[in-house]
């Protein structure tokens, strides 16, 4: 791939500098107006301020208008047209980057049938259709119709036409189906109506199939997204709330990455699984519907009234079924038919990569990524992030072309393809360049949805990135209220008490909701996700209301989400400042001591909630306590070493060795054998946690499974194994932080 040749060539051409560090500033073309790079090059605050001043809200707005004017489903003609837009921007002679390219992968995608559209109907015992759910969303603004608007569907759900009595299964968790079974409701052969939230999309179908359910319907309840509002007058286009016909599309595939090439890049020559035998697809037909149709189905159900926690905002008592009541709109013995005609197709999907070579350390990469594909117009998701990406790269590209700036380390901008189908583009990239990225990547910055709403910053990340995000946000004014920094405004909405710093904004942890997932879970790269969001005290919405619908348009953003685009500009400044601090600072601004707070918190939770239980099974937390203390000591010693170097005049080798310790710490928490049942999850601190205790995920999950088993069971042996994995990882992390010469 060309980006490897560009960066690899720069490294190969590097001279032997100073005390023998292989650095690559001699690989940079020596234009007359480009100042010669210094091996001690550090963050230039004047350049940083210049970038902050030139990030233009109106340009971001125009970017968004262009990006979202047409639907751009992954691999569609418009998606590929946007590939060319990005290439043109990044190859512009006035504001482009050093190089840009668009490598493609051959991946398995899922689409609804064109000749036979998916359909949900209520049918009489004689087969007569009594009611049909909408097959498309209402065309409220002239943008919800047309051949490029993909109708609502559950990507990767199998084709089929199950028919049966309807039951209401709340959020489709395994506990929900157990609850129904406990109440004596026969689930075999039924159609389960579920609502979004509580369990992942695909998990709803997996859970339902375990109980013999034949098909699944999914809808968004106004109680979960609209603060209870459901009328046409109270929803889009009259407000930002989801209109009654709105349907959330999405991938129902269990894993991330191309479904047929796990752990291999989806190149044409790669081995592929048999699609009929590949794991991770929903086992039964599934179809999403709007809440206006869900209301007709749910409000006609018979049976026991659902528990209070299962009730919603459709204006009736939610009942469990099975089947319809005799005094409703349908005969009591009517059934629901779910006709799904989805198809699987191998398609080419492109990533777009733009590269700025580093002047001093071209073999160290700071990656900044955002996906490009959307379900429909995708103004918020993901084009708000792409609009910011294009503006930031324009400002940096302009400085680059003028010859006034070049980063110390290489910057790689990425526009990922097919994220909506399961983080495919970014995962294939990490699979193809696994070793190179692990060896050379300093950090990954993700800006997917840049603005959910315009109240406050929301940042998620691994603990070492906390300090650089805080430093950046303290220097940038918030869009509102006037007079506050982004940091000061953030802390008003979301904060925690830190033993080291006092009251600080809350940095969320990273799950698997966007393209950071393969970087943190698979590669062990310090990662973050940056966005502006809403005031949680004023809404219970689980996400912005038009998420993954045909109503997520430019007009929606311009009128309701961020009028004036001040929050988009704030995210551009925050992400840009973080990017420059990581790419240009002599010493990497990653604070490893901040991991100590996380480890100590996890340890205390284990001691308080699991300690007594573990003692009953002769399992001691003592080695884990010692390992945490070793890490804390090594981190504190490294902090002192950094301070001493910063006060002096360190030689280049000392700086390089120290930065490598900071960069490689996250890798020490990887163990590819820790979670054999989980694809790509290797990070022992951030893997999915199913246990109820907020502690180390492997330990929490193992204890949860072992809870009701006897002494000496294999489940308790797994608890001991997970504890050993943790101890080894923490001791390895401490060893990485100790002086390099100490073996």
XYZ file of C-alpha atoms in Angstrom:
743
model
C 0.000 0.000 0.000
C 1.343 3.410 -0.970
C 1.137 4.991 2.499
C 3.546 2.376 3.785
C 5.921 3.131 0.917
C 5.749 6.843 1.676
C 6.456 6.483 5.385
C 8.710 3.481 5.062
C 10.729 5.218 2.379
C 11.164 8.229 4.601
C 12.473 6.002 7.375
C 14.740 4.099 5.038
C 16.268 7.332 3.809
C 16.852 8.673 7.313
C 20.360 9.579 8.400
C 22.073 8.405 11.548
C 21.691 11.395 13.827
C 23.253 12.371 17.126
C 23.887 9.305 19.237
C 22.642 6.842 16.699
C 18.890 7.364 16.649
C 17.409 6.545 13.277
C 15.368 9.592 12.475
C 14.164 10.764 9.121
C 14.365 14.480 8.634
C 16.772 14.039 5.729
C 13.939 12.255 3.906
C 12.026 15.543 3.784
C 12.471 17.559 0.583
C 14.673 20.575 1.273
C 12.699 23.362 -0.346
C 14.383 26.755 -0.097
C 11.695 28.178 2.150
C 11.409 25.222 4.516
C 13.488 25.714 7.671
C 15.837 22.835 8.412
C 14.291 20.594 11.069
C 15.883 20.506 14.501
C 16.291 17.266 16.361
C 14.992 19.095 19.457
C 11.903 20.389 17.621
C 9.078 20.918 20.111
C 5.508 22.145 20.017
C 5.411 25.660 18.565
C 2.752 27.597 20.455
C 2.543 30.223 17.713
C 1.776 27.538 15.136
C -0.790 26.044 17.523
C -2.485 29.412 17.923
C -2.446 29.963 14.161
C -4.214 26.661 13.614
C -6.798 27.476 16.286
C -7.545 30.853 14.686
C -7.869 29.510 11.147
C -10.317 26.670 11.874
C -13.446 28.191 10.354
C -17.002 27.301 11.416
C -18.465 28.469 8.090
C -16.112 26.207 6.137
C -17.108 23.275 8.331
C -20.740 24.095 7.592
C -20.118 24.099 3.844
C -18.178 20.840 4.116
C -21.179 19.286 5.830
C -23.576 20.581 3.193
C -21.471 18.929 0.463
C -20.914 15.658 2.332
C -24.557 15.089 3.295
C -26.423 16.328 0.231
C -26.938 12.757 -1.015
C -27.184 9.372 0.703
C -23.817 7.582 0.765
C -24.246 4.005 1.911
C -20.973 2.072 1.985
C -19.738 1.089 -1.516
C -22.514 3.105 -3.221
C -21.665 5.425 -6.139
C -21.993 8.474 -3.876
C -19.700 6.881 -1.275
C -17.076 6.357 -3.974
C -17.642 9.918 -5.220
C -16.796 11.172 -1.733
C -13.587 9.152 -1.909
C -12.649 11.348 -4.861
C -13.646 14.498 -2.961
C -11.247 13.581 -0.159
C -8.464 12.721 -2.577
C -8.904 16.025 -4.379
C -8.774 17.969 -1.116
C -5.682 16.138 0.119
C -3.909 16.501 -3.246
C -4.685 20.203 -3.597
C -1.521 22.180 -4.481
C -2.417 24.992 -2.055
C -3.761 23.088 0.946
C -3.086 19.413 0.366
C -0.924 16.922 2.209
C 2.288 15.147 1.227
C 0.404 12.230 -0.306
C -3.034 10.652 -0.443
C -4.438 7.367 -1.683
C -7.581 5.232 -1.524
C -6.893 1.508 -1.039
C -9.919 -0.777 -1.311
C -10.878 -4.004 0.433
C -13.288 -6.646 -0.830
C -15.774 -7.050 1.998
C -19.092 -8.768 2.665
C -21.968 -6.315 3.018
C -25.710 -6.845 3.474
C -28.512 -5.082 1.602
C -32.320 -5.342 1.497
C -33.857 -7.029 -1.534
C -34.731 -4.694 -4.391
C -37.321 -6.843 -6.177
C -38.842 -8.094 -2.903
C -38.797 -5.343 -0.264
C -38.878 -6.352 3.385
C -42.392 -6.199 4.807
C -44.141 -6.641 8.171
C -47.858 -7.428 8.095
C -50.690 -8.543 10.334
C -52.547 -11.422 8.697
C -55.857 -13.087 9.466
C -56.208 -16.849 9.955
C -57.193 -17.075 6.288
C -54.044 -15.247 5.200
C -55.681 -11.926 4.416
C -53.425 -8.925 5.085
C -55.079 -6.756 7.720
C -52.291 -4.226 8.265
C -48.910 -3.444 6.724
C -46.110 -1.544 8.399
C -44.494 1.247 6.404
C -41.700 0.134 4.079
C -40.105 3.569 4.043
C -40.063 6.642 6.225
C -42.461 9.514 5.598
C -41.067 12.053 3.129
C -41.227 15.110 5.373
C -38.607 17.339 3.768
C -38.284 15.904 0.257
C -35.110 14.043 1.288
C -36.604 10.794 2.577
C -37.563 9.374 -0.818
C -35.602 8.489 -3.906
C -33.696 5.496 -5.249
C -30.586 6.119 -3.122
C -32.447 6.110 0.205
C -32.030 2.580 1.479
C -35.251 1.367 3.140
C -35.053 0.439 6.810
C -33.527 -2.991 7.394
C -31.409 -5.012 9.799
C -28.081 -5.528 8.045
C -26.907 -9.170 8.015
C -30.267 -10.485 9.257
C -31.043 -13.684 7.296
C -33.862 -13.905 4.765
C -37.059 -15.665 5.778
C -40.799 -15.231 6.241
C -41.645 -16.329 9.796
C -45.178 -15.880 11.028
C -46.592 -16.241 14.514
C -48.356 -14.675 17.467
C -46.818 -11.433 18.658
C -45.185 -11.089 22.078
C -43.628 -8.000 23.650
C -40.094 -8.699 24.923
C -39.012 -5.275 26.165
C -35.342 -4.754 25.176
C -34.685 -8.298 24.085
C -32.152 -9.169 26.764
C -31.791 -12.762 27.877
C -33.291 -11.711 31.203
C -36.335 -10.288 29.393
C -37.009 -13.563 27.583
C -36.495 -15.520 30.807
C -39.055 -13.230 32.451
C -41.601 -14.019 29.736
C -40.965 -17.736 30.042
C -41.303 -17.567 33.830
C -44.756 -16.046 33.391
C -45.798 -19.090 31.400
C -45.725 -17.465 27.976
C -44.890 -19.956 25.263
C -42.264 -18.331 23.048
C -41.702 -21.039 20.439
C -42.791 -19.865 17.014
C -43.709 -16.335 18.116
C -42.658 -12.969 16.728
C -40.986 -10.833 19.402
C -41.434 -7.062 19.393
C -38.447 -5.421 21.096
C -37.235 -1.872 21.599
C -33.756 -0.460 21.073
C -31.449 -0.255 24.075
C -30.456 -2.680 26.809
C -28.877 -5.218 24.475
C -26.994 -4.827 21.213
C -28.925 -5.068 17.975
C -27.701 -8.516 17.049
C -27.941 -9.759 20.631
C -31.719 -9.289 20.563
C -32.043 -11.866 17.773
C -29.502 -14.203 19.392
C -31.368 -14.088 22.704
C -34.750 -14.557 21.044
C -33.595 -17.585 19.068
C -32.479 -19.328 22.263
C -36.117 -19.394 23.334
C -37.519 -20.580 20.017
C -38.728 -17.194 18.783
C -39.162 -17.256 14.991
C -38.611 -13.569 14.145
C -37.789 -10.238 15.785
C -39.079 -6.694 15.310
C -37.187 -3.719 16.741
C -38.436 -0.165 17.246
C -37.341 3.022 19.019
C -39.695 3.947 21.854
C -40.341 7.696 22.263
C -39.637 7.277 25.973
C -36.062 6.314 25.106
C -35.309 8.914 22.430
C -37.892 11.733 22.515
C -38.416 12.279 26.241
C -41.880 10.830 25.673
C -42.912 13.066 22.765
C -44.532 11.225 19.875
C -46.924 13.472 17.945
C -46.116 14.806 14.491
C -46.340 18.399 15.768
C -43.747 17.745 18.492
C -41.214 15.953 16.303
C -39.072 16.621 13.223
C -39.345 18.832 11.193
C -40.889 20.892 14.006
C -38.239 19.910 16.540
C -35.159 17.702 16.705
C -37.183 14.715 18.002
C -37.642 11.515 15.994
C -40.838 11.569 13.903
C -43.258 8.626 14.203
C -42.132 6.947 10.975
C -38.424 7.169 11.833
C -36.560 3.847 11.820
C -33.054 3.199 13.082
C -31.054 1.131 10.622
C -27.922 -0.669 11.739
C -25.645 -3.665 11.552
C -26.770 -6.757 13.431
C -23.433 -8.553 12.967
C -21.992 -9.634 16.319
C -18.325 -8.849 15.671
C -16.411 -6.074 13.947
C -14.382 -6.307 10.759
C -15.191 -8.089 7.510
C -17.353 -11.122 8.410
C -15.462 -13.543 6.159
C -11.816 -12.645 6.878
C -11.320 -12.447 10.657
C -7.717 -11.488 11.533
C -6.877 -11.241 7.813
C -7.145 -8.146 5.599
C -10.001 -8.530 3.108
C -7.776 -8.557 0.042
C -8.936 -10.520 -3.026
C -6.390 -13.265 -2.335
C -7.249 -13.718 1.351
C -8.855 -16.908 2.656
C -12.562 -16.461 3.271
C -15.015 -18.315 5.474
C -18.070 -19.920 3.927
C -20.830 -17.287 4.302
C -23.308 -20.026 5.221
C -21.118 -21.145 8.128
C -19.539 -17.852 9.237
C -20.319 -16.956 12.870
C -21.805 -13.719 14.138
C -24.868 -13.297 11.930
C -28.343 -13.015 13.511
C -29.895 -16.502 13.591
C -33.462 -15.468 12.744
C -35.116 -12.876 10.457
C -35.185 -9.424 12.025
C -36.663 -6.120 10.872
C -36.763 -2.611 12.411
C -39.984 -0.553 12.277
C -41.106 2.950 13.282
C -42.853 3.680 16.548
C -46.067 4.633 14.766
C -46.334 1.064 13.473
C -45.071 -0.373 16.761
C -47.896 1.462 18.520
C -50.536 -0.262 16.402
C -49.034 -3.657 17.154
C -48.223 -3.139 20.815
C -51.406 -1.341 21.821
C -53.511 -4.206 20.446
C -51.740 -6.953 22.385
C -53.578 -9.057 24.920
C -52.201 -10.759 27.986
C -50.634 -9.632 31.243
C -49.725 -5.984 31.664
C -45.963 -5.626 31.275
C -43.876 -4.585 34.297
C -43.571 -0.863 34.969
C -39.950 -0.847 33.774
C -41.128 -2.253 30.414
C -43.702 0.489 29.803
C -43.043 3.266 27.292
C -44.595 6.361 25.764
C -46.913 5.041 23.061
C -50.037 6.066 24.937
C -51.343 2.673 26.045
C -50.660 -0.056 28.594
C -47.980 -2.344 27.190
C -49.048 -5.978 27.446
C -46.989 -9.096 26.905
C -49.217 -11.131 24.580
C -49.072 -13.593 22.977
C -51.490 -12.484 20.297
C -53.974 -9.665 19.916
C -56.933 -8.913 22.155
C -60.422 -9.688 20.881
C -61.723 -6.117 21.253
C -58.908 -4.496 19.331
C -58.221 -3.657 15.705
C -57.503 -7.248 14.657
C -59.161 -10.616 15.216
C -57.746 -12.325 18.290
C -56.145 -15.151 16.330
C -54.351 -12.861 13.853
C -50.613 -13.309 13.453
C -47.661 -11.167 12.451
C -45.676 -12.036 9.347
C -42.072 -10.818 8.993
C -40.823 -11.079 5.404
C -37.100 -10.369 5.125
C -35.323 -10.587 1.773
C -31.852 -9.340 2.650
C -28.936 -10.433 0.484
C -25.171 -10.663 1.041
C -22.759 -9.189 -1.500
C -18.992 -8.921 -1.834
C -18.282 -5.243 -2.506
C -15.201 -3.054 -2.812
C -15.019 -0.473 -0.025
C -12.294 2.171 0.141
C -10.353 3.825 2.916
C -8.808 7.201 2.096
C -5.439 7.969 3.677
C -3.729 11.371 3.739
C -0.169 11.647 5.013
C 2.051 14.423 6.361
C 5.571 13.099 6.828
C 7.308 13.931 10.077
C 10.378 16.143 9.956
C 12.289 14.450 12.784
C 10.547 11.168 13.544
C 8.735 10.088 10.384
C 8.585 6.532 11.735
C 6.277 7.588 14.568
C 2.653 8.014 13.531
C -0.224 9.981 15.023
C -3.440 8.718 13.420
C -6.626 10.754 13.131
C -9.666 8.934 11.762
C -13.367 9.174 11.006
C -15.583 6.959 8.887
C -17.171 8.247 5.711
C -20.133 5.941 4.980
C -23.618 6.564 6.307
C -26.973 4.789 6.302
C -28.707 7.628 4.468
C -27.590 11.296 4.347
C -25.680 10.918 7.584
C -25.264 14.598 8.405
C -24.562 13.960 12.082
C -23.307 10.399 11.705
C -20.647 10.528 10.332
C -20.449 13.657 8.178
C -20.180 16.067 11.105
C -16.886 14.330 11.866
C -15.742 14.300 8.233
C -16.552 18.015 7.920
C -14.231 18.693 10.858
C -11.584 16.358 9.439
C -11.548 18.215 6.118
C -11.262 21.617 7.774
C -8.439 20.551 10.088
C -6.505 18.926 7.255
C -7.044 22.079 5.114
C -5.530 24.348 7.753
C -2.563 22.054 8.381
C -2.113 21.431 4.657
C -1.997 25.163 3.979
C 0.782 25.649 6.545
C 2.594 22.659 5.087
C 2.432 23.944 1.508
C 3.592 27.406 2.593
C 6.642 25.784 4.143
C 6.074 27.297 7.580
C 5.401 24.052 9.426
C 6.016 20.343 9.322
C 5.226 18.072 12.291
C 7.914 16.349 14.285
C 6.134 13.007 13.824
C 4.119 11.789 10.850
C 0.380 12.435 10.779
C -1.970 10.017 9.021
C -5.507 11.215 8.327
C -7.956 8.391 7.585
C -11.458 8.275 6.146
C -12.635 4.746 6.905
C -15.052 2.831 4.692
C -17.978 0.591 5.717
C -17.895 1.479 9.409
C -21.657 1.208 9.712
C -21.509 -2.463 8.787
C -19.131 -3.224 11.647
C -16.012 -1.000 11.708
C -14.840 -2.759 8.575
C -12.423 -0.289 6.953
C -10.488 0.488 10.117
C -10.351 -3.162 11.174
C -9.021 -4.315 7.803
C -6.377 -1.578 7.981
C -5.215 -2.741 11.424
C -5.131 -6.347 10.223
C -3.051 -5.522 7.156
C -0.513 -3.361 8.997
C -0.668 -4.963 12.432
C 3.086 -5.095 13.139
C 3.956 -1.711 11.663
C 1.150 0.052 13.522
C 1.964 -1.631 16.828
C 5.620 -0.718 16.524
C 5.182 2.886 15.401
C 1.802 4.393 16.334
C 1.865 6.952 19.126
C -1.914 7.413 19.461
C -5.200 7.236 17.595
C -7.678 10.153 17.611
C -11.241 9.318 16.558
C -13.825 11.968 15.701
C -16.882 10.104 14.371
C -19.982 12.111 15.265
C -18.339 15.419 16.100
C -21.525 17.023 17.436
C -24.423 15.126 19.007
C -25.679 18.434 20.445
C -24.186 21.735 21.525
C -23.997 21.735 25.335
C -20.586 20.331 26.306
C -17.559 18.324 25.284
C -17.644 14.547 25.704
C -14.332 12.720 25.553
C -13.572 9.037 25.921
C -10.187 7.400 25.963
C -7.551 5.303 27.655
C -6.149 6.992 30.782
C -2.819 8.264 29.345
C -4.641 10.603 26.935
C -6.537 12.372 29.712
C -3.748 14.891 30.339
C -3.366 15.984 26.718
C -7.137 16.433 26.303
C -7.294 18.468 29.521
C -4.338 20.626 28.445
C -5.929 21.321 25.076
C -9.413 22.139 26.375
C -8.108 24.561 29.025
C -6.786 26.796 26.242
C -9.855 26.857 23.953
C -12.935 29.034 24.576
C -16.254 27.244 24.802
C -18.902 28.244 22.238
C -21.097 29.056 25.234
C -21.330 30.331 27.841
C -19.024 33.178 26.932
C -15.985 33.475 29.167
C -15.516 29.788 29.931
C -12.982 27.441 28.418
C -14.136 24.141 26.961
C -12.581 22.501 30.043
C -14.454 24.754 32.492
C -17.740 24.184 30.681
C -17.154 20.412 30.475
C -16.545 20.081 34.203
C -19.949 21.680 34.869
C -21.724 18.827 33.097
C -19.620 15.748 33.809
C -17.031 15.428 36.554
C -15.390 13.103 39.034
C -13.165 13.408 42.061
C -9.577 12.419 41.333
C -7.244 11.488 44.229
C -4.416 13.240 42.362
C -6.127 16.299 40.841
C -9.339 16.931 42.751
C -12.436 17.681 40.689
C -11.841 17.003 36.978
C -14.037 16.328 33.937
C -15.006 12.697 33.466
C -13.155 10.872 30.716
C -15.314 7.989 29.497
C -13.941 4.559 28.623
C -13.865 3.136 25.096
C -16.182 0.286 24.120
C -16.591 -0.784 20.504
C -18.961 1.845 19.117
C -16.637 3.379 16.539
C -13.341 2.982 14.697
C -11.175 3.304 17.804
C -12.137 -0.272 18.707
C -9.524 -2.190 16.658
C -6.823 0.289 17.656
C -7.325 -0.065 21.403
C -8.624 -3.643 21.737
C -6.616 -5.335 18.976
C -3.442 -3.236 18.700
C -3.179 -1.747 22.188
C -2.758 1.840 20.981
C -3.617 4.759 23.252
C -6.870 6.048 21.767
C -9.565 8.639 22.243
C -12.930 9.751 20.863
C -13.913 13.434 20.922
C -17.355 15.002 20.413
C -19.751 17.675 21.643
C -22.956 16.406 23.231
C -26.100 17.335 25.101
C -26.966 18.189 28.670
C -27.853 14.851 30.251
C -29.923 16.584 32.917
C -32.326 17.853 30.253
C -32.939 14.709 28.212
C -33.054 10.955 28.685
C -32.320 10.330 24.992
C -29.834 7.487 24.536
C -28.445 9.251 21.428
C -29.474 12.097 19.141
C -33.070 11.332 18.014
C -32.683 10.925 14.232
C -29.747 8.498 14.566
C -29.448 6.172 11.515
C -32.665 7.463 9.962
C -33.449 9.363 6.755
C -34.080 12.482 8.858
C -30.390 12.948 9.749
C -29.880 15.713 7.176
C -27.944 18.958 6.774
C -31.076 20.942 7.604
C -31.497 18.954 10.824
C -27.976 19.864 11.945
C -28.180 23.472 10.764
C -31.488 24.155 12.511
C -31.514 21.949 15.602
C -28.171 20.341 16.437
C -25.639 23.162 16.075
C -26.928 26.437 14.583
C -23.895 28.543 13.717
C -21.593 25.494 13.912
C -19.788 26.801 16.992
C -19.676 23.336 18.545
C -18.226 21.880 15.348
C -15.518 24.525 15.515
C -14.899 23.715 19.192
C -14.407 20.033 18.357
C -12.095 20.949 15.462
C -10.002 23.087 17.795
C -9.922 20.443 20.510
C -9.000 17.603 18.170
C -6.536 19.842 16.320
C -4.809 20.930 19.504
C -4.545 17.342 20.731
C -3.202 16.266 17.339
C -0.489 18.943 17.299
C 0.528 18.254 20.892
C 0.968 14.572 20.055
C 2.701 15.126 16.727
C 4.975 18.048 17.671
C 5.864 17.807 21.370
C 9.443 16.747 22.110
C 8.187 14.594 24.999
C 4.961 12.731 24.256
C 2.150 14.258 26.350
C 0.903 10.873 27.592
C 0.629 10.621 31.380
C 1.082 6.986 32.387
C 0.485 7.736 36.077
C -3.159 8.359 35.250
C -3.469 4.618 34.656
C -2.707 4.175 38.354
C -6.061 5.686 39.336
C -7.905 3.258 37.076
C -5.982 0.256 38.388
C -6.474 1.311 42.003
C -10.213 1.832 41.402
C -10.549 -1.607 39.780
C -8.570 -3.200 42.621
C -10.700 -1.606 45.334
C -13.893 -2.749 43.612
C -12.532 -6.299 43.465
C -11.526 -6.232 47.117
C -14.846 -4.837 48.310
C -17.182 -6.872 46.125
C -15.307 -10.094 45.366
C -12.693 -10.436 48.089
C -14.749 -12.481 50.550
C -16.091 -14.760 47.827
C -12.603 -15.381 46.471
C -11.309 -16.222 49.948
C -13.977 -18.928 50.253
C -12.379 -20.555 47.226
C -8.821 -20.048 48.501
C -8.075 -17.424 45.873
C -5.958 -14.525 47.092
C -5.916 -11.013 45.669
C -2.491 -10.477 47.247
C -0.475 -10.882 44.017
C -2.796 -8.415 42.280
C -2.331 -5.872 45.091
C 1.435 -6.208 44.757
C 1.250 -5.843 40.968
C -0.791 -2.629 41.231
C 1.691 -1.227 43.749
C 4.586 -2.099 41.424
C 2.903 -0.240 38.602
C 2.234 2.819 40.739
C 5.850 2.899 41.885
C 7.239 2.508 38.382
C 4.910 5.213 37.016
C 5.899 7.655 39.774
C 9.594 7.009 39.129
C 9.113 7.573 35.399
C 7.320 10.861 36.113
C 10.338 12.009 38.117
C 12.659 10.943 35.298
C 10.603 12.939 32.777
C 10.701 16.032 34.997
C 14.458 15.767 35.342
C 14.940 15.434 31.587
C 12.638 18.362 30.859
C 14.676 20.613 33.141
C 17.923 19.716 31.431
C 19.135 19.314 27.885
C 18.463 15.651 27.132
C 20.229 13.948 24.296
C 18.059 12.580 21.473
C 18.513 8.969 22.517
C 17.163 9.655 25.997
C 14.101 11.368 24.523
C 13.495 8.570 22.062
C 13.772 5.839 24.710
C 11.435 7.679 27.058
C 8.839 8.321 24.374
C 8.924 4.658 23.389
C 8.134 3.709 26.990
C 5.133 6.042 26.945
C 4.006 4.818 23.532
C 4.363 1.108 24.279
C 2.727 1.025 27.716
C -0.749 0.346 26.292
C 0.584 -2.715 24.406
C 1.606 -4.385 27.672
C -2.062 -4.856 28.597
C -2.701 -7.090 25.576
C -3.079 -10.836 25.914
C -4.528 -12.490 22.792
C -5.371 -15.647 24.783
C -7.176 -13.902 27.625
C -10.613 -13.950 25.994
C -10.701 -16.754 23.413
C -14.470 -16.386 23.058
C -14.149 -12.717 22.026
C -12.935 -11.766 18.541
C -10.248 -9.016 18.548
C -10.572 -8.263 22.259
C -7.106 -8.629 23.782
C -6.895 -5.672 26.179
C -7.228 -7.068 29.693
C -8.453 -3.749 31.120
C -11.026 -2.717 28.506
C -12.551 -5.947 27.175
C -16.365 -6.230 27.455
C -17.519 -6.675 31.037
C -20.620 -8.800 31.631
C -20.154 -9.153 35.380
C -21.839 -6.592 37.614
C -18.713 -5.512 39.520
C -16.871 -2.514 38.000
C -13.462 -4.115 38.102
C -11.036 -5.855 35.741
C -13.322 -7.351 33.063
C -11.770 -10.824 32.892
C -11.956 -11.215 36.658
C -15.493 -9.788 36.880
C -16.798 -12.016 34.089
C -15.144 -15.157 35.417
C -16.472 -14.571 38.936
C -19.961 -13.953 37.577
C -19.904 -17.294 35.747
C -18.410 -19.161 38.699
C -20.750 -17.704 41.314
C -23.140 -20.651 41.496
C -20.653 -23.449 40.887
C -18.979 -25.672 43.435
C -15.506 -25.693 44.921
C -12.858 -26.841 42.488
C -15.026 -26.352 39.397
C -13.559 -25.385 36.044
C -15.315 -22.032 36.420
C -13.265 -21.235 39.526
C -10.138 -22.421 37.759
C -10.916 -19.804 35.118
C -11.121 -17.164 37.860
C -7.604 -18.126 38.930
C -6.419 -18.005 35.305
C -7.855 -14.531 34.787
C -6.221 -13.327 37.994
C -2.862 -14.650 36.793
C -3.310 -12.962 33.417
C -3.905 -9.649 35.180
C -0.909 -9.975 37.466
C 1.406 -10.797 34.557
C 0.050 -7.870 32.510
C 0.482 -5.349 35.331
C 3.966 -6.589 36.163
C 4.855 -6.341 32.480
C 3.507 -2.797 32.388
C 5.603 -1.846 35.406
C 8.670 -3.388 33.784
C 8.059 -1.320 30.633
C 8.047 1.874 32.704
C 11.245 1.104 34.599
C 14.606 2.351 33.242
C 15.303 0.790 29.873
C 18.626 -0.666 31.034
C 16.901 -2.566 33.871
C 16.144 -6.087 32.693
